mmCIF file of C-alpha atoms in Angstrom:
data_model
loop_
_atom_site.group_PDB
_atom_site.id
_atom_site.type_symbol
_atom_site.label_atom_id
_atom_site.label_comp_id
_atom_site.label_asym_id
_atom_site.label_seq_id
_atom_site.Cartn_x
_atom_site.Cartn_y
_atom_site.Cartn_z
ATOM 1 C CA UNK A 173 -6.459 -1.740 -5.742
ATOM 2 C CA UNK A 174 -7.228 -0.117 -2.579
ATOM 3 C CA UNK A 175 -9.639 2.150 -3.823
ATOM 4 C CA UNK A 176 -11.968 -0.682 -5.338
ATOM 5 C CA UNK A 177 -11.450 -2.965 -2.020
ATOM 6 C CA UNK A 178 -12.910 0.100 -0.371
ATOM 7 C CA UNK A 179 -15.846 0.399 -2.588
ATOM 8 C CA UNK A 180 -16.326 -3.463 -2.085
ATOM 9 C CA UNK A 181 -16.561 -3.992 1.119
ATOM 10 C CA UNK A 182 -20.067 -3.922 3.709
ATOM 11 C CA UNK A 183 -19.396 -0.678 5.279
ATOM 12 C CA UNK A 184 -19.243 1.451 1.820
ATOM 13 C CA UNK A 185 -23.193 1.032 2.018
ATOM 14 C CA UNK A 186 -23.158 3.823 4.832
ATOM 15 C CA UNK A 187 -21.597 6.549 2.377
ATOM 16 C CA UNK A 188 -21.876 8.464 -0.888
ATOM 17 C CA UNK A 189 -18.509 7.883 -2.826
ATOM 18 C CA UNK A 190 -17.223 10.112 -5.343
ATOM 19 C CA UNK A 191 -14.894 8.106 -7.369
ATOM 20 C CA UNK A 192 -13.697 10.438 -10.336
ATOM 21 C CA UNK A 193 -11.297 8.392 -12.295
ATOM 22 C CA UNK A 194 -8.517 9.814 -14.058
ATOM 23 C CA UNK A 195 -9.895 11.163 -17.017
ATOM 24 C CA UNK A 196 -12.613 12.873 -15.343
ATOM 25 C CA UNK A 197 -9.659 14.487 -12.505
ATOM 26 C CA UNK A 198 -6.107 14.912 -12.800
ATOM 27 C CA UNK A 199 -5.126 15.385 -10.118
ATOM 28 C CA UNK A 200 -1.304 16.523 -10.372
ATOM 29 C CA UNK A 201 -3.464 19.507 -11.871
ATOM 30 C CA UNK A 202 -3.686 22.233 -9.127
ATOM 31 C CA UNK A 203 -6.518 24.208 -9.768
ATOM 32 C CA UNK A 204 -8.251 21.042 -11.672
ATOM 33 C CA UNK A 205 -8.527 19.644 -8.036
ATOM 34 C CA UNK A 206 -9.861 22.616 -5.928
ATOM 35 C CA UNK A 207 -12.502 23.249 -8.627
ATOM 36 C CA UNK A 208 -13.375 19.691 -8.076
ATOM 37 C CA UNK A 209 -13.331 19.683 -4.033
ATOM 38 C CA UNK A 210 -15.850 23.491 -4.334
ATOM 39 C CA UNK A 211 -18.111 22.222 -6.379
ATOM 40 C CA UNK A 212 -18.348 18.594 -5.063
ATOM 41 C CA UNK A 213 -17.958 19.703 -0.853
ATOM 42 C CA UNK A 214 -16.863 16.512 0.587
ATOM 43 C CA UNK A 215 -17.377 15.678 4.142
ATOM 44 C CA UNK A 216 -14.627 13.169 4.054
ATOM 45 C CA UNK A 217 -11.677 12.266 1.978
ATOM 46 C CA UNK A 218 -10.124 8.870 1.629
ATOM 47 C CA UNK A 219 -7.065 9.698 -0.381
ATOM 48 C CA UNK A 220 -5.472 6.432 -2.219
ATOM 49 C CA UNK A 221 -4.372 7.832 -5.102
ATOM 50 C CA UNK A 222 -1.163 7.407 -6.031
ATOM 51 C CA UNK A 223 2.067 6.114 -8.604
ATOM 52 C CA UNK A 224 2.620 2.616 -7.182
ATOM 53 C CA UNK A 225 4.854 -0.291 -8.337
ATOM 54 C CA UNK A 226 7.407 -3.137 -7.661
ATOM 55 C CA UNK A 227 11.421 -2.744 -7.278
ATOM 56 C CA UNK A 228 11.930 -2.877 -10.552
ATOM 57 C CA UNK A 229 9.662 0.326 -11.609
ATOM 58 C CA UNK A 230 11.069 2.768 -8.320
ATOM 59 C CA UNK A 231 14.549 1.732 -9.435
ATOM 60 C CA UNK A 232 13.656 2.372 -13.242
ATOM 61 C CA UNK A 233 11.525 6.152 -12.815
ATOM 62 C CA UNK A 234 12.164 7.433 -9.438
ATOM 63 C CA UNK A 235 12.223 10.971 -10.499
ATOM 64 C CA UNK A 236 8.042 10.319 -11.674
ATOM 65 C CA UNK A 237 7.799 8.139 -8.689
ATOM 66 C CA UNK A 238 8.870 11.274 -6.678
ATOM 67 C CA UNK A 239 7.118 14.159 -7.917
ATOM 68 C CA UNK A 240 3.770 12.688 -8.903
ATOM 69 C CA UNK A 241 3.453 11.059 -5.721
ATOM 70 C CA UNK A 242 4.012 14.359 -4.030
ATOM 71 C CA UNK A 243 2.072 16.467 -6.412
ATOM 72 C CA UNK A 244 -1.052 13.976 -5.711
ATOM 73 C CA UNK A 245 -1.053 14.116 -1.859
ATOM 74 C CA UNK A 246 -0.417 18.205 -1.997
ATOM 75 C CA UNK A 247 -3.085 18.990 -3.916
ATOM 76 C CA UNK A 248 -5.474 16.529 -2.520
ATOM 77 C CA UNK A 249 -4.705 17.757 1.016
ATOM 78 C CA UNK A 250 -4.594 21.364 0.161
ATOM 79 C CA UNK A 251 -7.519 21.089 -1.426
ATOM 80 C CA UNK A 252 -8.984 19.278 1.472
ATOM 81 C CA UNK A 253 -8.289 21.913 3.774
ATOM 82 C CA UNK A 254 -9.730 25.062 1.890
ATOM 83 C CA UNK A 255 -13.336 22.949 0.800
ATOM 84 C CA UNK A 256 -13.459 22.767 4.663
ATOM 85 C CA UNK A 257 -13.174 19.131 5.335
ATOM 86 C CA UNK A 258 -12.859 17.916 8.883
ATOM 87 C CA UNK A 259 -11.980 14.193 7.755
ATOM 88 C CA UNK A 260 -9.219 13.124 5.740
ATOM 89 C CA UNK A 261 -7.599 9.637 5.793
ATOM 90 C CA UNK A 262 -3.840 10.102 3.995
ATOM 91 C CA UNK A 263 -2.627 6.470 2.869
ATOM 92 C CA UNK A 264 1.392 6.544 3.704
ATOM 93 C CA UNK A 265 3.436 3.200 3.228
ATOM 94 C CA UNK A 266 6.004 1.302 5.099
ATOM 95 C CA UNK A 267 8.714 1.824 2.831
ATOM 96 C CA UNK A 268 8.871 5.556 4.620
ATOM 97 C CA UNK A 269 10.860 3.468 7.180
ATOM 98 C CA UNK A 270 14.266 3.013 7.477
ATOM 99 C CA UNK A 271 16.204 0.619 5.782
ATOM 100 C CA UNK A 272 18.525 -0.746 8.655
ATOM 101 C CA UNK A 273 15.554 -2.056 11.039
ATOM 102 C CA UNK A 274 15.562 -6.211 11.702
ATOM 103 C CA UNK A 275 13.049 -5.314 14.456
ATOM 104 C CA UNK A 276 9.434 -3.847 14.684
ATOM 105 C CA UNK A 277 8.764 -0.702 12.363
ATOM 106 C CA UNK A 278 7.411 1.705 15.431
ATOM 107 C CA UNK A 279 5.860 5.062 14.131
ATOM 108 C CA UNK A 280 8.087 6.775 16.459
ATOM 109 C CA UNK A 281 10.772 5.604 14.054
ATOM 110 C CA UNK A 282 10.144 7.867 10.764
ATOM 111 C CA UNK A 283 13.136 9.965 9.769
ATOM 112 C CA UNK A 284 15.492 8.141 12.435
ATOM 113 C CA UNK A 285 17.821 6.785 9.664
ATOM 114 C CA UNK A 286 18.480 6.161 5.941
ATOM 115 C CA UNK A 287 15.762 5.102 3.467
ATOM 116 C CA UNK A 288 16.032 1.878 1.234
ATOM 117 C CA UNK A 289 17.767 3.368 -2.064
ATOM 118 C CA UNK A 290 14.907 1.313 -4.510
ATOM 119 C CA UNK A 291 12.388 3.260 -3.550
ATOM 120 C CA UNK A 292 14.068 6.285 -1.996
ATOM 121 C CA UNK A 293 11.751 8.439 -4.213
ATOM 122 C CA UNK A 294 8.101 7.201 -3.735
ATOM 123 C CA UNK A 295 9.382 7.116 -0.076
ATOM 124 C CA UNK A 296 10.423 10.930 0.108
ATOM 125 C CA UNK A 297 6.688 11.707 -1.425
ATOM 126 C CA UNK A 298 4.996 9.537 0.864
ATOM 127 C CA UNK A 299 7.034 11.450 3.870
ATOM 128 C CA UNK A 300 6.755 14.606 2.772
ATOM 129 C CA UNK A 301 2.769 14.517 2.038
ATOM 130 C CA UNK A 302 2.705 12.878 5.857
ATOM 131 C CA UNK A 303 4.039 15.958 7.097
ATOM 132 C CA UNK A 304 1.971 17.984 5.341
ATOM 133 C CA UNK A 305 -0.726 16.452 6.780
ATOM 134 C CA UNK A 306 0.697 16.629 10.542
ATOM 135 C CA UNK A 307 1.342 20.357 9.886
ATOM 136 C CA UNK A 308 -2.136 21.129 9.122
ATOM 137 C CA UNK A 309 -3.323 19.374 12.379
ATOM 138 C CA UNK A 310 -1.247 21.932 13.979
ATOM 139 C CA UNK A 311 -2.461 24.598 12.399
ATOM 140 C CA UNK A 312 -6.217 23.537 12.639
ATOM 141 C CA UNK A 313 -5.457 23.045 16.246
ATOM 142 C CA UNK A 314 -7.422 20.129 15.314
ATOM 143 C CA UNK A 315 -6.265 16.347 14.512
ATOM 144 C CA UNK A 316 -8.531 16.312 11.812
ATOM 145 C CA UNK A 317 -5.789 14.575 9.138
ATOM 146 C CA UNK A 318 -5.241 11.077 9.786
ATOM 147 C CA UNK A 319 -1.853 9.522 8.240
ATOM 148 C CA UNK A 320 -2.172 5.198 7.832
ATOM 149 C CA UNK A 321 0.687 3.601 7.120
ATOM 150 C CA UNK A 322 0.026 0.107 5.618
ATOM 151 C CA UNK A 323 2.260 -2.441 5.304
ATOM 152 C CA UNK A 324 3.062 -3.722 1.933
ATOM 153 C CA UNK A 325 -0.430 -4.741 0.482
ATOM 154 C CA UNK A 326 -1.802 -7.409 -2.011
ATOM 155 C CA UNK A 327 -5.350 -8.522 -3.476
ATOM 156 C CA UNK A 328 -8.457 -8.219 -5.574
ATOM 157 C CA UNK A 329 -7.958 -5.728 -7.786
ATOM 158 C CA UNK A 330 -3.992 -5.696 -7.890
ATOM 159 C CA UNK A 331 -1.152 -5.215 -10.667
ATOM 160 C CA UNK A 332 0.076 -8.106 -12.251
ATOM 161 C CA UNK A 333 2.233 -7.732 -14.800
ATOM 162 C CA UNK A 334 5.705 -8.479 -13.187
ATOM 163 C CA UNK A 335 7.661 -5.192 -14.602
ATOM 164 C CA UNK A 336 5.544 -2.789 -12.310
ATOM 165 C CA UNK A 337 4.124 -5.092 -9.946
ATOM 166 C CA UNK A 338 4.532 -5.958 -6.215
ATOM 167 C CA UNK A 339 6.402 -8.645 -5.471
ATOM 168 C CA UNK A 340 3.879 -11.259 -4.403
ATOM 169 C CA UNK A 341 1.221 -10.237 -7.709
ATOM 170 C CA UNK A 342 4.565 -10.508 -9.668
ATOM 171 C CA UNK A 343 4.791 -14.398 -7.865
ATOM 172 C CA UNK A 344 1.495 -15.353 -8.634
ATOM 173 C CA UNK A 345 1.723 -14.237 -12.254
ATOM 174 C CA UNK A 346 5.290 -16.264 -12.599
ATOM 175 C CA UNK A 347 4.460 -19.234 -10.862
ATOM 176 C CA UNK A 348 1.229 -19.785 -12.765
ATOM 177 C CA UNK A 349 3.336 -19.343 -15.968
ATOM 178 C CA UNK A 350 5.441 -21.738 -14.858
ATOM 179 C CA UNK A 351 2.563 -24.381 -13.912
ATOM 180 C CA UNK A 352 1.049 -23.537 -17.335
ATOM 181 C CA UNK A 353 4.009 -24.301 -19.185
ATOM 182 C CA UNK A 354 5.129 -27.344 -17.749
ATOM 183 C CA UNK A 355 8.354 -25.108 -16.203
ATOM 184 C CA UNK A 356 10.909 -27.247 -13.816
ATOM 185 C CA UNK A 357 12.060 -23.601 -12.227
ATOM 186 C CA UNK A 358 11.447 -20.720 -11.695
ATOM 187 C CA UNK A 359 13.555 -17.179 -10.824
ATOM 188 C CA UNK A 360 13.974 -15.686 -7.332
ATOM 189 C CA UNK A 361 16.055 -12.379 -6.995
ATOM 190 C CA UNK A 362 18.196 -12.730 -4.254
ATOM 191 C CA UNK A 363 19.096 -14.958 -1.537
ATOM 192 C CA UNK A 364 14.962 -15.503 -0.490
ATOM 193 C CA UNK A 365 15.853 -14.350 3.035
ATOM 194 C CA UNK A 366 14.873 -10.889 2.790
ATOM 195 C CA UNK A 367 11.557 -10.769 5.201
ATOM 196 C CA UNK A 368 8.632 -8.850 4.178
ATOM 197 C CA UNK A 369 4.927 -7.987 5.473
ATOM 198 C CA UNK A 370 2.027 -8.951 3.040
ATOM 199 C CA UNK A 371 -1.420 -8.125 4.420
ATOM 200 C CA UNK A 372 -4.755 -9.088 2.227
ATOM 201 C CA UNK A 373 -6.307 -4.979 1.235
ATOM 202 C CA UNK A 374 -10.025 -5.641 2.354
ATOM 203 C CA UNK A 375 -8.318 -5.853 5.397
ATOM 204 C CA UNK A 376 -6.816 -2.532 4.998
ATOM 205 C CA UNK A 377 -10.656 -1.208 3.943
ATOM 206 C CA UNK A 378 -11.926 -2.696 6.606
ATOM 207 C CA UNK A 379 -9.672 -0.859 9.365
ATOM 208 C CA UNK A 380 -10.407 2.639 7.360
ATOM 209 C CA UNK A 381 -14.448 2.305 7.921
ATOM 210 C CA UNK A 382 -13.182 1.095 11.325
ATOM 211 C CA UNK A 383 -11.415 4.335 11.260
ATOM 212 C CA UNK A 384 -13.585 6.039 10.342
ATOM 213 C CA UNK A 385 -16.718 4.757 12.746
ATOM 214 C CA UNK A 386 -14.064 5.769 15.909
ATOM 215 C CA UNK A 387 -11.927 8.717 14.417
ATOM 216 C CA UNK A 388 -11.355 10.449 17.783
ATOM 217 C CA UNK A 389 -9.833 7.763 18.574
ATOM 218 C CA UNK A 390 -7.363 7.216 16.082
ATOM 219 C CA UNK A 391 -3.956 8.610 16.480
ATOM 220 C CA UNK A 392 -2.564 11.296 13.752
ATOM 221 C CA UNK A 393 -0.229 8.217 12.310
ATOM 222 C CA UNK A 394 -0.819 4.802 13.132
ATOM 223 C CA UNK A 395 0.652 1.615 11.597
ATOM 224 C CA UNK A 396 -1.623 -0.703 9.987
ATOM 225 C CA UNK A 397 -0.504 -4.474 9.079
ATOM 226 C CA UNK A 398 -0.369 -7.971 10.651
ATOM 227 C CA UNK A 399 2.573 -7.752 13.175
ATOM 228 C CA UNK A 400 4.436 -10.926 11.276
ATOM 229 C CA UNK A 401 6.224 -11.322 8.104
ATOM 230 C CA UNK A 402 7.914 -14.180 5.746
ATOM 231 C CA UNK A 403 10.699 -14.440 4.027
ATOM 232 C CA UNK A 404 10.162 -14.004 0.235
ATOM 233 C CA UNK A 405 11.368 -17.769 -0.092
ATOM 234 C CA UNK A 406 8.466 -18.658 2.073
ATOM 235 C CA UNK A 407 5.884 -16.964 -0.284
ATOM 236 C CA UNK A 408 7.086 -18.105 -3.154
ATOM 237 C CA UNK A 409 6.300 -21.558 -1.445
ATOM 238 C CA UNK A 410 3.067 -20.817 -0.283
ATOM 239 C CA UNK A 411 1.999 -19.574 -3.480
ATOM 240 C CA UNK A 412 3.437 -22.584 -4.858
ATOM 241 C CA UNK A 413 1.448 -24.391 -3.068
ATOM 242 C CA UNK A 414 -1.999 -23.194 -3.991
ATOM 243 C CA UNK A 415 -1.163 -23.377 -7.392
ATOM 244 C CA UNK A 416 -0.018 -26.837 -7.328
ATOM 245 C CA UNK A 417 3.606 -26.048 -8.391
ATOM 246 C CA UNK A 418 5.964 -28.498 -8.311
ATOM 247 C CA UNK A 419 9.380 -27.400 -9.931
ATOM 248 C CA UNK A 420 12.656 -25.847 -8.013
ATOM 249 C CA UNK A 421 13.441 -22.600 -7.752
ATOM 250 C CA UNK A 422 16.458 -20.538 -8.253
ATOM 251 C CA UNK A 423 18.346 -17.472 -7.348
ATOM 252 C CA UNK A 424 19.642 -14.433 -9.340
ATOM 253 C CA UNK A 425 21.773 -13.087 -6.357
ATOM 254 C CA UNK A 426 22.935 -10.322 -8.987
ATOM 255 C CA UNK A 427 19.287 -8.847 -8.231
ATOM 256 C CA UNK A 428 18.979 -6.287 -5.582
ATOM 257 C CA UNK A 429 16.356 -7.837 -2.704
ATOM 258 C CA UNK A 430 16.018 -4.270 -0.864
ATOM 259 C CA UNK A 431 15.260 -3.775 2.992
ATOM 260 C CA UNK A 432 16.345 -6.801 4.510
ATOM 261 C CA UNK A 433 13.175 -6.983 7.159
ATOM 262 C CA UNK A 434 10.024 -4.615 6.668
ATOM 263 C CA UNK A 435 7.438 -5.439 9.481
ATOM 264 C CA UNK A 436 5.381 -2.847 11.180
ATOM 265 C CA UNK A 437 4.134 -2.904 14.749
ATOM 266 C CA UNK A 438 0.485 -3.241 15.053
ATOM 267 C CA UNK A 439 0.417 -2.363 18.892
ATOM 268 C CA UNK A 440 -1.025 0.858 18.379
ATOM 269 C CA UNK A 441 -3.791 -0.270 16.089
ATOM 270 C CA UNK A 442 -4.433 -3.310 17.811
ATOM 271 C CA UNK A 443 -5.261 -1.574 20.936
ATOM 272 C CA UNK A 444 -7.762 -0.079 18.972
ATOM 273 C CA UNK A 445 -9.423 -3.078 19.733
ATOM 274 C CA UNK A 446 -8.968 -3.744 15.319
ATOM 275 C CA UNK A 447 -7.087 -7.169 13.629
ATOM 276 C CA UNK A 448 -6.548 -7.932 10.334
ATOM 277 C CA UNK A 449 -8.854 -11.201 9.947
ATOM 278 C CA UNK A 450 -7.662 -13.090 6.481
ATOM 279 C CA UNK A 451 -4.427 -15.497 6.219
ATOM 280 C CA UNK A 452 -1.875 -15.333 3.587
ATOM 281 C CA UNK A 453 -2.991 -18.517 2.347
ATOM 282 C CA UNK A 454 -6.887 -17.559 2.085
ATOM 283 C CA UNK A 455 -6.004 -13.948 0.299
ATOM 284 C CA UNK A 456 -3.306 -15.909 -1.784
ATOM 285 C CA UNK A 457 -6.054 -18.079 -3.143
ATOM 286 C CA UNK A 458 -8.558 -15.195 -3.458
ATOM 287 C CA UNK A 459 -6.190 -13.097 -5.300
ATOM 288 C CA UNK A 460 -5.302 -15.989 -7.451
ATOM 289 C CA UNK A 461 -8.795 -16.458 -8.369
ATOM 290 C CA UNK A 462 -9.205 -13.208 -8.982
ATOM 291 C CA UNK A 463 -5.975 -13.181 -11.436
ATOM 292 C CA UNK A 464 -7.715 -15.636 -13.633
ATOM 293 C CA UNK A 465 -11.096 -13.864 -13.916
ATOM 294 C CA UNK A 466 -9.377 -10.274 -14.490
ATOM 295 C CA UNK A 467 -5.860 -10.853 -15.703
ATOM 296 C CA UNK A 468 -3.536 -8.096 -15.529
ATOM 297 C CA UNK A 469 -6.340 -5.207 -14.307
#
């Protein structure tokens, strides 16, 4: 998803992109990806690669969500390093936070407490390869490895299908069922209090040419998101809206609802003189028309 919002939006016009898909790089293969980086001699890596998915898939593989995560970032950055490149944007996510914040999620904040148990794994990946990253800068001397930590992300381009989803694709995909099918309700897990972050990606793709364009200026980790969050009840509404739902909802409260708040600040990145510019309702309806032109991509 992020990768194609990337290669979508104006400012991809100013680069090359080398956009080697699976079958043509592997990369939890070692030496398969610093072949690749020699021969190819990037001046700059966006790395976006990654095992992603809702609750239910952390909760159902976390040892694969762990390891190939990990493997991933190490050899892309590793790579990175010995090809020479002076430019590497490392995509992190929020859930590296800990799980007992109702306030702010300040970068100053990683490894301060306990991670949310559902996706303890893709977390500990996400960390680790942030390190990494911050380790080389110290080596290099240099703070040539840039670590973004978006908040949780939605849009063209995203997973639908509601078993390894995100929760908001996995909303859209239900609630149009429901409308569909003539449904009088539909399922919530949990109470619908549980607060949560969803920012539109060609916002995220536009902050990394932003980035990019003023690098020096970017701190080694920054936060990237809106600065305000919903409660999942309220999205379900709002998506209910644009839809034209009109049934109930109800609530499985035997369904886990993970971290009870997950907002990050956006002081940092703001002061960059950078906002995220699209509303939940305009990327709700973009993403929904996207949905029915692609389907589950």
């Amino acid at each position: 998803m992020v990768g194609k919002n990337i290669l979508e939006h104006a400012g991809a016009k100013a680069y090359q992109f080398l956009t080697p898909s699976h079958a043509e790089l592997n990369l939890l293969d070692q030496k398969e990806v610093e072949a690749y980086f020699k021969a190819q001699k990037p001046q700059a890596v966006i790395h976006c690669a990654g095992l992603v998915g809702g609750i239910q898939a952390n909760m159902r593989e976390p040892v694969r969500y762990l390891i190939e995560n990990l493997e991933m970032g190490k050899n892309v950055l590793l790579s990175a390093r010995a090809s020479g490149v002076t430019k590497l944007v490392n995509l992190s996510s929020s859930c590296i936070y800990h799980k007992n914040s109702d306030g702010f999620l300040k970068e100053e904040e990683i490894l301060t407490g306990p991670l949310e148990p559902t996706n303890e794994g893709y977390a500990l990946a996400k960390i680790t390869v942030m390190r990494l990253a911050q380790y080389m800068n110290k080596e290099f001397g240099k703070n040539h490895y840039k670590t973004i930590i978006p908040c949780n992300l939605y849009g063209r381009w995203d997973k639908f299908d509601e078993a390894t989803s995100h929760m908001l694709p996995a909303v859209i995909r239900k609630i149009d069922k429901a409308v569909k099918g003539n449904e009088s309700s539909v399922e919530i897990w949990g109470s619908g209090k549980a607060r949560r972050e969803f920012m539109y990606a060609a916002d995220l793709a536009d902050f990394i040419f932003f980035a990019l364009d003023n690098w020096d200026k970017v701190p080694e980790t920054l936060n990237v998101g809106l600065g305000n969050d919903h409660t999942i009840k309220e999205y379900y509404d709002v998506v209910a809206e644009v839809l034209g739902y009109t049934g109930d909802f109800h609530h499985d409260l035997s369904k886990p609802e993970g971290m009870r708040r997950k907002v990050v600040s956006v002081n940092k990145a703001n002061a960059l003189g950078w906002l995220a510019s699209t509303s939940l309702r305009e990327g709700i309806q973009a993403t929904y028309k996207f949905y029915l032109e692609k389907g589950n991509v």
